[in-house]
């Protein structure tokens, strides 16, 4: 007479897995309308946000004080904000409509950093001038995949220094860790939906001639020259140097909203509009190692902690974030231990939309969330 | 007093009590220190008893608290004896101390923006006593630093008699994070514009208005400055930077190196950024800039007993001790959490440091290098980041803390309990909680506890708020929360 439950591996209790965020500590109020995206800067002191009001804002992380803002979207929402992940310069990227902006927010850069950051943004202008214009087969000038220009005096005065115009609305930005490349995804962009931008050359390239399905989001592998692109149902990884498909990951979700790669590089989490949260061990299979359905509504964002804590989180239209302990073991054959540890409630659901984006602090077990209720929150 | 010996003798159970105190002015004569006391007496009844004409015969009642073995008596004597497994045959030694008086709301002074820093100039404040100056009662001044970049000096009636110059006239170009009186005529401030600024403060003959004149702009930090400490007699200012560095500065322009050119606003070609640089104010660099911490330094203080020693607290979880004469690191204490605030307390037997954490509590550390038990006690009760801590000017055991939870809390190191398994160690709990008068729950960023003025706090509600014990108390009551 063996109790079947006794054969299951014993999961640790949440209280044994501390620390993880438990309470809302800082409220960021100011956006009019939904906050669609947020990101904590590499130093861990500033929060950037963007939303339906067309503004990008920078806030002091521990007081919730807004210290800078610029309106970059006239009619368009700011769909995404992401910091360039290098501490020597202070560069924020943001996209509204078909335009991507590169920003040096003045209040947080000292004169030295500001000069260095501006120089880095400007070097590509020289390169772009020397570049011969691409011609199509019949000799006509090809419309560039991305046009890099100065955004005009009003924005330049605010610290918004580069504008890149692509062919359709940009929904996601993802930086390569060295800070020279970033990718953008425009799900309605068809052939040019995925673009890779080179900062030092002011160059926008379309890496794939043909894509199966509409791309949703993309990310660089943290250590290898691999690039992951999610369509609605699959995630493909490509070798950028060899220009070839490496793997097709099949989470089994109907519509992928987001994914994130573990800093170790071998594990991946996926969130979907059909409420699924999936963990993939890339060593094991192209199918998920674990499928979880905890939320009442769509999952919009998933993210691993990248600063040494075995934590990940997801954000949902049910207005909650869920925090998980997810410990990756070095043994190839052993699976990660995954334990849900906390549901964070506080954001209000507005027009069926809840939490739109999340980001972890670079070194502490703190997570920030962007809400359709117009607020951001820091949970500690 | 309305307590007679009849009352005292009418109780059923009685216990032999010996009353002792460490305050000579309220000491009982030798013959009155022993008394048979009803076992149903608690703090309030004991306090009445001590005040009675038979005992201390006080003119006006003094509210007392009682300690047994270093911990406040919060129950009746009977319950205490039972909890300790003692019989009523046992003689109990009760140490009596003046109760902390509840800090009642007195006034608040309205600003145009969030208030991040406060300091007080009074007859007993360091800036007054250092220079043997005097401030007569009623002439106290309150200094505030705001997110609008302006300093303000207030009189006790709530009039801003000076407002610091705007950026265009040599003022800060961004939010102020810390401000201190150096003397009755000198002020230092620092903040988000990465500068420390020194000001000459001069009042008009009628004391109804005053001038704040910039005399020094100090450059060297690469990120914002969270905190400064000043020491008048040695002419020193210390700064805690978001760049992880600690700056050591002088107030004497002649003794300081040139300001690092690359950090001056004039390094930028942009016209807009040049605004706010006063050409007439001397710009200087640090005497020393110590690479102190891996992450932002949140708080810096002088050792009040030895101004050649400084303590810093950082988001890197550590408290460090520095020898300022050689600019060297002496000691590092690593805690479990990112730290936001720091103060030095006289302590019970030796000096202690109180560090406020991002994790909602206060850690008490013994800073002596040879100390074995480095984490002495944890103070629990705040519900958000502990932003500022200051000692009680009247007691070695008291302190006040400010928090982003919207309260200041008053603590007495003798008010302790054994922590739960999860908390561990000895845990202190707040004696009083002070709410914001204007906007309940809004963040408090700084607090100052002055003997003459009271507890002065500043916050997100754009107010400086003054709370003060008025000498009347309802016993054992926690004001709110
Ligand atoms: Mg594995």
PDB file of C-alpha atoms in Angstrom, chain B residues 233-447:
ATOM      1  CA  UNK B 233      35.974  71.821  14.099  1.00  0.00           C
ATOM      2  CA  UNK B 234      37.998  69.864  11.498  1.00  0.00           C
ATOM      3  CA  UNK B 235      36.465  71.784   8.600  1.00  0.00           C
ATOM      4  CA  UNK B 236      35.519  68.532   6.863  1.00  0.00           C
ATOM      5  CA  UNK B 237      32.628  67.342   4.727  1.00  0.00           C
ATOM      6  CA  UNK B 238      32.105  63.693   3.775  1.00  0.00           C
ATOM      7  CA  UNK B 239      29.938  62.593   0.868  1.00  0.00           C
ATOM      8  CA  UNK B 240      28.368  59.258  -0.101  1.00  0.00           C
ATOM      9  CA  UNK B 241      28.067  58.690  -3.836  1.00  0.00           C
ATOM     10  CA  UNK B 242      25.945  56.580  -6.134  1.00  0.00           C
ATOM     11  CA  UNK B 243      29.314  55.779  -7.769  1.00  0.00           C
ATOM     12  CA  UNK B 244      30.289  53.743  -4.685  1.00  0.00           C
ATOM     13  CA  UNK B 245      32.786  56.408  -3.632  1.00  0.00           C
ATOM     14  CA  UNK B 246      33.241  58.426  -0.473  1.00  0.00           C
ATOM     15  CA  UNK B 247      34.439  61.994  -0.904  1.00  0.00           C
ATOM     16  CA  UNK B 248      36.473  63.858   1.707  1.00  0.00           C
ATOM     17  CA  UNK B 249      36.277  67.628   1.258  1.00  0.00           C
ATOM     18  CA  UNK B 250      37.416  70.723   3.068  1.00  0.00           C
ATOM     19  CA  UNK B 251      35.457  73.919   3.525  1.00  0.00           C
ATOM     20  CA  UNK B 252      38.613  75.870   2.834  1.00  0.00           C
ATOM     21  CA  UNK B 253      38.881  76.523  -0.911  1.00  0.00           C
ATOM     22  CA  UNK B 254      42.589  77.302  -0.721  1.00  0.00           C
ATOM     23  CA  UNK B 255      43.492  73.845   0.590  1.00  0.00           C
ATOM     24  CA  UNK B 256      41.681  71.928  -2.148  1.00  0.00           C
ATOM     25  CA  UNK B 257      42.735  70.721  -5.579  1.00  0.00           C
ATOM     26  CA  UNK B 258      41.143  72.012  -8.775  1.00  0.00           C
ATOM     27  CA  UNK B 259      37.845  70.503  -9.815  1.00  0.00           C
ATOM     28  CA  UNK B 260      38.180  67.639 -12.351  1.00  0.00           C
ATOM     29  CA  UNK B 261      37.476  69.384 -15.665  1.00  0.00           C
ATOM     30  CA  UNK B 262      35.652  66.439 -17.248  1.00  0.00           C
ATOM     31  CA  UNK B 263      32.987  66.465 -14.545  1.00  0.00           C
ATOM     32  CA  UNK B 264      32.212  70.182 -14.746  1.00  0.00           C
ATOM     33  CA  UNK B 265      28.976  71.129 -16.527  1.00  0.00           C
ATOM     34  CA  UNK B 266      31.125  73.348 -18.754  1.00  0.00           C
ATOM     35  CA  UNK B 267      32.635  70.171 -20.252  1.00  0.00           C
ATOM     36  CA  UNK B 268      29.434  69.841 -22.254  1.00  0.00           C
ATOM     37  CA  UNK B 269      28.988  71.844 -25.383  1.00  0.00           C
ATOM     38  CA  UNK B 270      25.206  71.809 -25.067  1.00  0.00           C
ATOM     39  CA  UNK B 271      23.995  75.253 -24.151  1.00  0.00           C
ATOM     40  CA  UNK B 272      21.163  74.057 -21.989  1.00  0.00           C
ATOM     41  CA  UNK B 273      23.424  72.023 -19.711  1.00  0.00           C
ATOM     42  CA  UNK B 274      25.705  74.941 -19.023  1.00  0.00           C
ATOM     43  CA  UNK B 275      22.960  76.812 -17.222  1.00  0.00           C
ATOM     44  CA  UNK B 276      23.369  76.687 -13.520  1.00  0.00           C
ATOM     45  CA  UNK B 277      27.109  77.042 -13.463  1.00  0.00           C
ATOM     46  CA  UNK B 278      27.848  80.171 -11.587  1.00  0.00           C
ATOM     47  CA  UNK B 279      31.091  81.566 -12.858  1.00  0.00           C
ATOM     48  CA  UNK B 280      31.828  83.384  -9.623  1.00  0.00           C
ATOM     49  CA  UNK B 281      31.669  80.473  -7.177  1.00  0.00           C
ATOM     50  CA  UNK B 282      34.991  78.662  -6.676  1.00  0.00           C
ATOM     51  CA  UNK B 283      34.927  75.092  -8.017  1.00  0.00           C
ATOM     52  CA  UNK B 284      37.115  72.519  -6.314  1.00  0.00           C
ATOM     53  CA  UNK B 285      37.889  68.800  -6.296  1.00  0.00           C
ATOM     54  CA  UNK B 286      38.066  66.383  -3.352  1.00  0.00           C
ATOM     55  CA  UNK B 287      40.914  66.092  -0.861  1.00  0.00           C
ATOM     56  CA  UNK B 288      40.369  62.368  -1.296  1.00  0.00           C
ATOM     57  CA  UNK B 289      37.919  60.132  -3.105  1.00  0.00           C
ATOM     58  CA  UNK B 290      37.835  56.602  -1.695  1.00  0.00           C
ATOM     59  CA  UNK B 291      36.679  53.679  -3.842  1.00  0.00           C
ATOM     60  CA  UNK B 292      34.682  52.429  -0.921  1.00  0.00           C
ATOM     61  CA  UNK B 293      31.810  50.232  -2.069  1.00  0.00           C
ATOM     62  CA  UNK B 294      30.795  48.014  -4.981  1.00  0.00           C
ATOM     63  CA  UNK B 295      27.410  49.719  -5.266  1.00  0.00           C
ATOM     64  CA  UNK B 296      25.938  53.084  -4.228  1.00  0.00           C
ATOM     65  CA  UNK B 297      26.898  54.459  -0.826  1.00  0.00           C
ATOM     66  CA  UNK B 298      23.599  55.416   0.813  1.00  0.00           C
ATOM     67  CA  UNK B 299      24.795  57.032   4.002  1.00  0.00           C
ATOM     68  CA  UNK B 300      27.949  58.451   5.536  1.00  0.00           C
ATOM     69  CA  UNK B 301      28.566  59.614   9.132  1.00  0.00           C
ATOM     70  CA  UNK B 302      31.430  60.741  11.339  1.00  0.00           C
ATOM     71  CA  UNK B 303      32.047  58.710  14.458  1.00  0.00           C
ATOM     72  CA  UNK B 304      30.640  61.191  17.014  1.00  0.00           C
ATOM     73  CA  UNK B 305      33.323  60.108  19.484  1.00  0.00           C
ATOM     74  CA  UNK B 306      36.225  60.430  17.037  1.00  0.00           C
ATOM     75  CA  UNK B 307      35.984  62.668  13.958  1.00  0.00           C
ATOM     76  CA  UNK B 308      38.970  60.967  12.330  1.00  0.00           C
ATOM     77  CA  UNK B 309      36.757  57.916  11.825  1.00  0.00           C
ATOM     78  CA  UNK B 310      33.839  57.587   9.390  1.00  0.00           C
ATOM     79  CA  UNK B 311      31.223  54.898   8.885  1.00  0.00           C
ATOM     80  CA  UNK B 312      29.398  54.254   5.627  1.00  0.00           C
ATOM     81  CA  UNK B 313      26.421  52.085   4.645  1.00  0.00           C
ATOM     82  CA  UNK B 314      25.872  50.860   1.110  1.00  0.00           C
ATOM     83  CA  UNK B 315      23.509  49.085  -1.235  1.00  0.00           C
ATOM     84  CA  UNK B 316      26.303  46.475  -1.444  1.00  0.00           C
ATOM     85  CA  UNK B 317      25.019  45.212   1.972  1.00  0.00           C
ATOM     86  CA  UNK B 318      28.065  46.383   3.935  1.00  0.00           C
ATOM     87  CA  UNK B 319      28.876  48.884   6.660  1.00  0.00           C
ATOM     88  CA  UNK B 320      32.498  50.059   6.466  1.00  0.00           C
ATOM     89  CA  UNK B 321      34.788  51.900   8.842  1.00  0.00           C
ATOM     90  CA  UNK B 322      37.371  54.351   7.457  1.00  0.00           C
ATOM     91  CA  UNK B 323      40.349  56.098   8.992  1.00  0.00           C
ATOM     92  CA  UNK B 324      40.033  59.604   7.560  1.00  0.00           C
ATOM     93  CA  UNK B 325      43.581  60.715   8.291  1.00  0.00           C
ATOM     94  CA  UNK B 326      44.935  58.052   5.924  1.00  0.00           C
ATOM     95  CA  UNK B 327      41.769  57.524   3.796  1.00  0.00           C
ATOM     96  CA  UNK B 328      41.973  53.795   4.454  1.00  0.00           C
ATOM     97  CA  UNK B 329      39.427  51.087   5.049  1.00  0.00           C
ATOM     98  CA  UNK B 330      39.606  49.725   8.595  1.00  0.00           C
ATOM     99  CA  UNK B 331      36.714  47.287   8.802  1.00  0.00           C
ATOM    100  CA  UNK B 332      33.871  45.778   6.752  1.00  0.00           C
ATOM    101  CA  UNK B 333      30.653  44.327   8.161  1.00  0.00           C
ATOM    102  CA  UNK B 334      28.499  42.399   5.724  1.00  0.00           C
ATOM    103  CA  UNK B 335      24.755  42.218   6.356  1.00  0.00           C
ATOM    104  CA  UNK B 336      21.988  40.326   4.566  1.00  0.00           C
ATOM    105  CA  UNK B 337      20.426  43.319   2.818  1.00  0.00           C
ATOM    106  CA  UNK B 338      20.960  46.482   0.815  1.00  0.00           C
ATOM    107  CA  UNK B 339      21.379  49.340   3.296  1.00  0.00           C
ATOM    108  CA  UNK B 340      19.820  52.777   2.995  1.00  0.00           C
ATOM    109  CA  UNK B 341      20.558  54.667   6.230  1.00  0.00           C
ATOM    110  CA  UNK B 342      23.028  54.779   9.117  1.00  0.00           C
ATOM    111  CA  UNK B 343      23.529  56.411  12.503  1.00  0.00           C
ATOM    112  CA  UNK B 344      25.764  55.971  15.537  1.00  0.00           C
ATOM    113  CA  UNK B 345      24.172  55.398  18.948  1.00  0.00           C
ATOM    114  CA  UNK B 346      25.803  55.715  22.360  1.00  0.00           C
ATOM    115  CA  UNK B 347      24.445  52.224  23.026  1.00  0.00           C
ATOM    116  CA  UNK B 348      23.977  50.418  26.314  1.00  0.00           C
ATOM    117  CA  UNK B 349      27.534  49.372  27.159  1.00  0.00           C
ATOM    118  CA  UNK B 350      29.409  50.567  24.064  1.00  0.00           C
ATOM    119  CA  UNK B 351      28.763  52.515  20.884  1.00  0.00           C
ATOM    120  CA  UNK B 352      26.502  50.883  18.285  1.00  0.00           C
ATOM    121  CA  UNK B 353      25.708  51.536  14.650  1.00  0.00           C
ATOM    122  CA  UNK B 354      22.107  51.367  13.470  1.00  0.00           C
ATOM    123  CA  UNK B 355      21.744  50.587   9.769  1.00  0.00           C
ATOM    124  CA  UNK B 356      18.364  50.905   8.046  1.00  0.00           C
ATOM    125  CA  UNK B 357      17.708  48.349   5.309  1.00  0.00           C
ATOM    126  CA  UNK B 358      15.741  48.184   2.076  1.00  0.00           C
ATOM    127  CA  UNK B 359      14.206  45.077   3.681  1.00  0.00           C
ATOM    128  CA  UNK B 360      12.158  47.123   6.170  1.00  0.00           C
ATOM    129  CA  UNK B 361      14.155  46.644   9.364  1.00  0.00           C
ATOM    130  CA  UNK B 362      17.050  48.208  11.277  1.00  0.00           C
ATOM    131  CA  UNK B 363      20.179  46.201  12.085  1.00  0.00           C
ATOM    132  CA  UNK B 364      22.225  47.146  15.151  1.00  0.00           C
ATOM    133  CA  UNK B 365      25.933  46.474  14.772  1.00  0.00           C
ATOM    134  CA  UNK B 366      28.826  46.629  17.179  1.00  0.00           C
ATOM    135  CA  UNK B 367      31.486  48.477  15.129  1.00  0.00           C
ATOM    136  CA  UNK B 368      34.447  47.524  17.318  1.00  0.00           C
ATOM    137  CA  UNK B 369      36.889  45.497  15.277  1.00  0.00           C
ATOM    138  CA  UNK B 370      37.344  42.988  18.104  1.00  0.00           C
ATOM    139  CA  UNK B 371      33.583  42.563  18.655  1.00  0.00           C
ATOM    140  CA  UNK B 372      32.559  38.928  18.309  1.00  0.00           C
ATOM    141  CA  UNK B 373      28.804  39.313  18.195  1.00  0.00           C
ATOM    142  CA  UNK B 374      28.597  41.913  15.434  1.00  0.00           C
ATOM    143  CA  UNK B 375      24.831  41.944  14.872  1.00  0.00           C
ATOM    144  CA  UNK B 376      23.431  42.917  18.228  1.00  0.00           C
ATOM    145  CA  UNK B 377      19.729  43.374  17.603  1.00  0.00           C
ATOM    146  CA  UNK B 378      17.119  43.879  14.879  1.00  0.00           C
ATOM    147  CA  UNK B 379      14.417  46.530  15.085  1.00  0.00           C
ATOM    148  CA  UNK B 380      11.249  45.403  13.315  1.00  0.00           C
ATOM    149  CA  UNK B 381       8.025  47.239  12.529  1.00  0.00           C
ATOM    150  CA  UNK B 382       8.556  49.363   9.437  1.00  0.00           C
ATOM    151  CA  UNK B 383       6.770  48.221   6.298  1.00  0.00           C
ATOM    152  CA  UNK B 384       9.045  49.763   3.688  1.00  0.00           C
ATOM    153  CA  UNK B 385      12.607  51.036   3.140  1.00  0.00           C
ATOM    154  CA  UNK B 386      14.163  52.628   6.251  1.00  0.00           C
ATOM    155  CA  UNK B 387      15.369  55.955   4.843  1.00  0.00           C
ATOM    156  CA  UNK B 388      16.887  57.746   7.841  1.00  0.00           C
ATOM    157  CA  UNK B 389      17.836  57.101  11.490  1.00  0.00           C
ATOM    158  CA  UNK B 390      18.844  59.506  14.271  1.00  0.00           C
ATOM    159  CA  UNK B 391      19.654  59.054  17.979  1.00  0.00           C
ATOM    160  CA  UNK B 392      17.457  60.347  20.803  1.00  0.00           C
ATOM    161  CA  UNK B 393      19.306  63.437  22.073  1.00  0.00           C
ATOM    162  CA  UNK B 394      18.189  62.720  25.647  1.00  0.00           C
ATOM    163  CA  UNK B 395      18.682  58.994  26.036  1.00  0.00           C
ATOM    164  CA  UNK B 396      21.358  56.450  25.254  1.00  0.00           C
ATOM    165  CA  UNK B 397      18.651  53.937  24.424  1.00  0.00           C
ATOM    166  CA  UNK B 398      16.356  55.891  22.115  1.00  0.00           C
ATOM    167  CA  UNK B 399      16.348  56.428  18.381  1.00  0.00           C
ATOM    168  CA  UNK B 400      13.968  57.529  15.653  1.00  0.00           C
ATOM    169  CA  UNK B 401      13.733  56.139  12.138  1.00  0.00           C
ATOM    170  CA  UNK B 402      11.974  57.368   9.003  1.00  0.00           C
ATOM    171  CA  UNK B 403      10.575  55.092   6.325  1.00  0.00           C
ATOM    172  CA  UNK B 404       9.008  55.021   2.905  1.00  0.00           C
ATOM    173  CA  UNK B 405       6.064  53.377   4.726  1.00  0.00           C
ATOM    174  CA  UNK B 406       4.881  56.861   5.721  1.00  0.00           C
ATOM    175  CA  UNK B 407       5.923  56.761   9.368  1.00  0.00           C
ATOM    176  CA  UNK B 408       8.672  57.743  11.715  1.00  0.00           C
ATOM    177  CA  UNK B 409       9.094  55.241  14.512  1.00  0.00           C
ATOM    178  CA  UNK B 410      10.568  55.791  17.957  1.00  0.00           C
ATOM    179  CA  UNK B 411      12.490  52.885  19.460  1.00  0.00           C
ATOM    180  CA  UNK B 412      13.938  52.112  22.868  1.00  0.00           C
ATOM    181  CA  UNK B 413      16.725  49.555  22.844  1.00  0.00           C
ATOM    182  CA  UNK B 414      15.460  48.230  26.174  1.00  0.00           C
ATOM    183  CA  UNK B 415      12.127  47.311  24.627  1.00  0.00           C
ATOM    184  CA  UNK B 416      12.970  43.884  23.244  1.00  0.00           C
ATOM    185  CA  UNK B 417      11.777  40.336  22.825  1.00  0.00           C
ATOM    186  CA  UNK B 418      13.325  37.098  21.639  1.00  0.00           C
ATOM    187  CA  UNK B 419      12.849  36.873  17.865  1.00  0.00           C
ATOM    188  CA  UNK B 420      10.856  34.107  16.202  1.00  0.00           C
ATOM    189  CA  UNK B 421      12.765  31.311  14.499  1.00  0.00           C
ATOM    190  CA  UNK B 422      12.674  33.185  11.203  1.00  0.00           C
ATOM    191  CA  UNK B 423      13.661  36.545  12.732  1.00  0.00           C
ATOM    192  CA  UNK B 424      16.389  35.102  14.950  1.00  0.00           C
ATOM    193  CA  UNK B 425      18.259  36.930  17.735  1.00  0.00           C
ATOM    194  CA  UNK B 426      16.896  39.780  19.812  1.00  0.00           C
ATOM    195  CA  UNK B 427      14.156  41.896  18.259  1.00  0.00           C
ATOM    196  CA  UNK B 428      13.168  45.444  19.215  1.00  0.00           C
ATOM    197  CA  UNK B 429       9.716  46.824  18.548  1.00  0.00           C
ATOM    198  CA  UNK B 430       8.674  50.454  18.106  1.00  0.00           C
ATOM    199  CA  UNK B 431       7.440  52.411  21.111  1.00  0.00           C
ATOM    200  CA  UNK B 432       5.652  55.047  19.003  1.00  0.00           C
ATOM    201  CA  UNK B 433       4.728  55.504  15.359  1.00  0.00           C
ATOM    202  CA  UNK B 434       4.368  59.016  13.944  1.00  0.00           C
ATOM    203  CA  UNK B 435       2.094  59.276  10.913  1.00  0.00           C
ATOM    204  CA  UNK B 436       2.185  62.018   8.305  1.00  0.00           C
ATOM    205  CA  UNK B 437      -0.243  64.753   9.199  1.00  0.00           C
ATOM    206  CA  UNK B 438      -0.969  65.867   5.646  1.00  0.00           C
ATOM    207  CA  UNK B 439      -0.847  62.743   3.526  1.00  0.00           C
ATOM    208  CA  UNK B 440      -1.033  59.501   5.452  1.00  0.00           C
ATOM    209  CA  UNK B 441       1.225  56.795   4.094  1.00  0.00           C
ATOM    210  CA  UNK B 442       3.358  59.064   1.912  1.00  0.00           C
ATOM    211  CA  UNK B 443       7.084  58.416   2.002  1.00  0.00           C
ATOM    212  CA  UNK B 444       9.300  59.971   4.682  1.00  0.00           C
ATOM    213  CA  UNK B 445      12.841  60.657   3.428  1.00  0.00           C
ATOM    214  CA  UNK B 446      14.696  62.188   6.371  1.00  0.00           C
ATOM    215  CA  UNK B 447      14.359  62.736  10.095  1.00  0.00           C
TER     216      UNK B 447
END
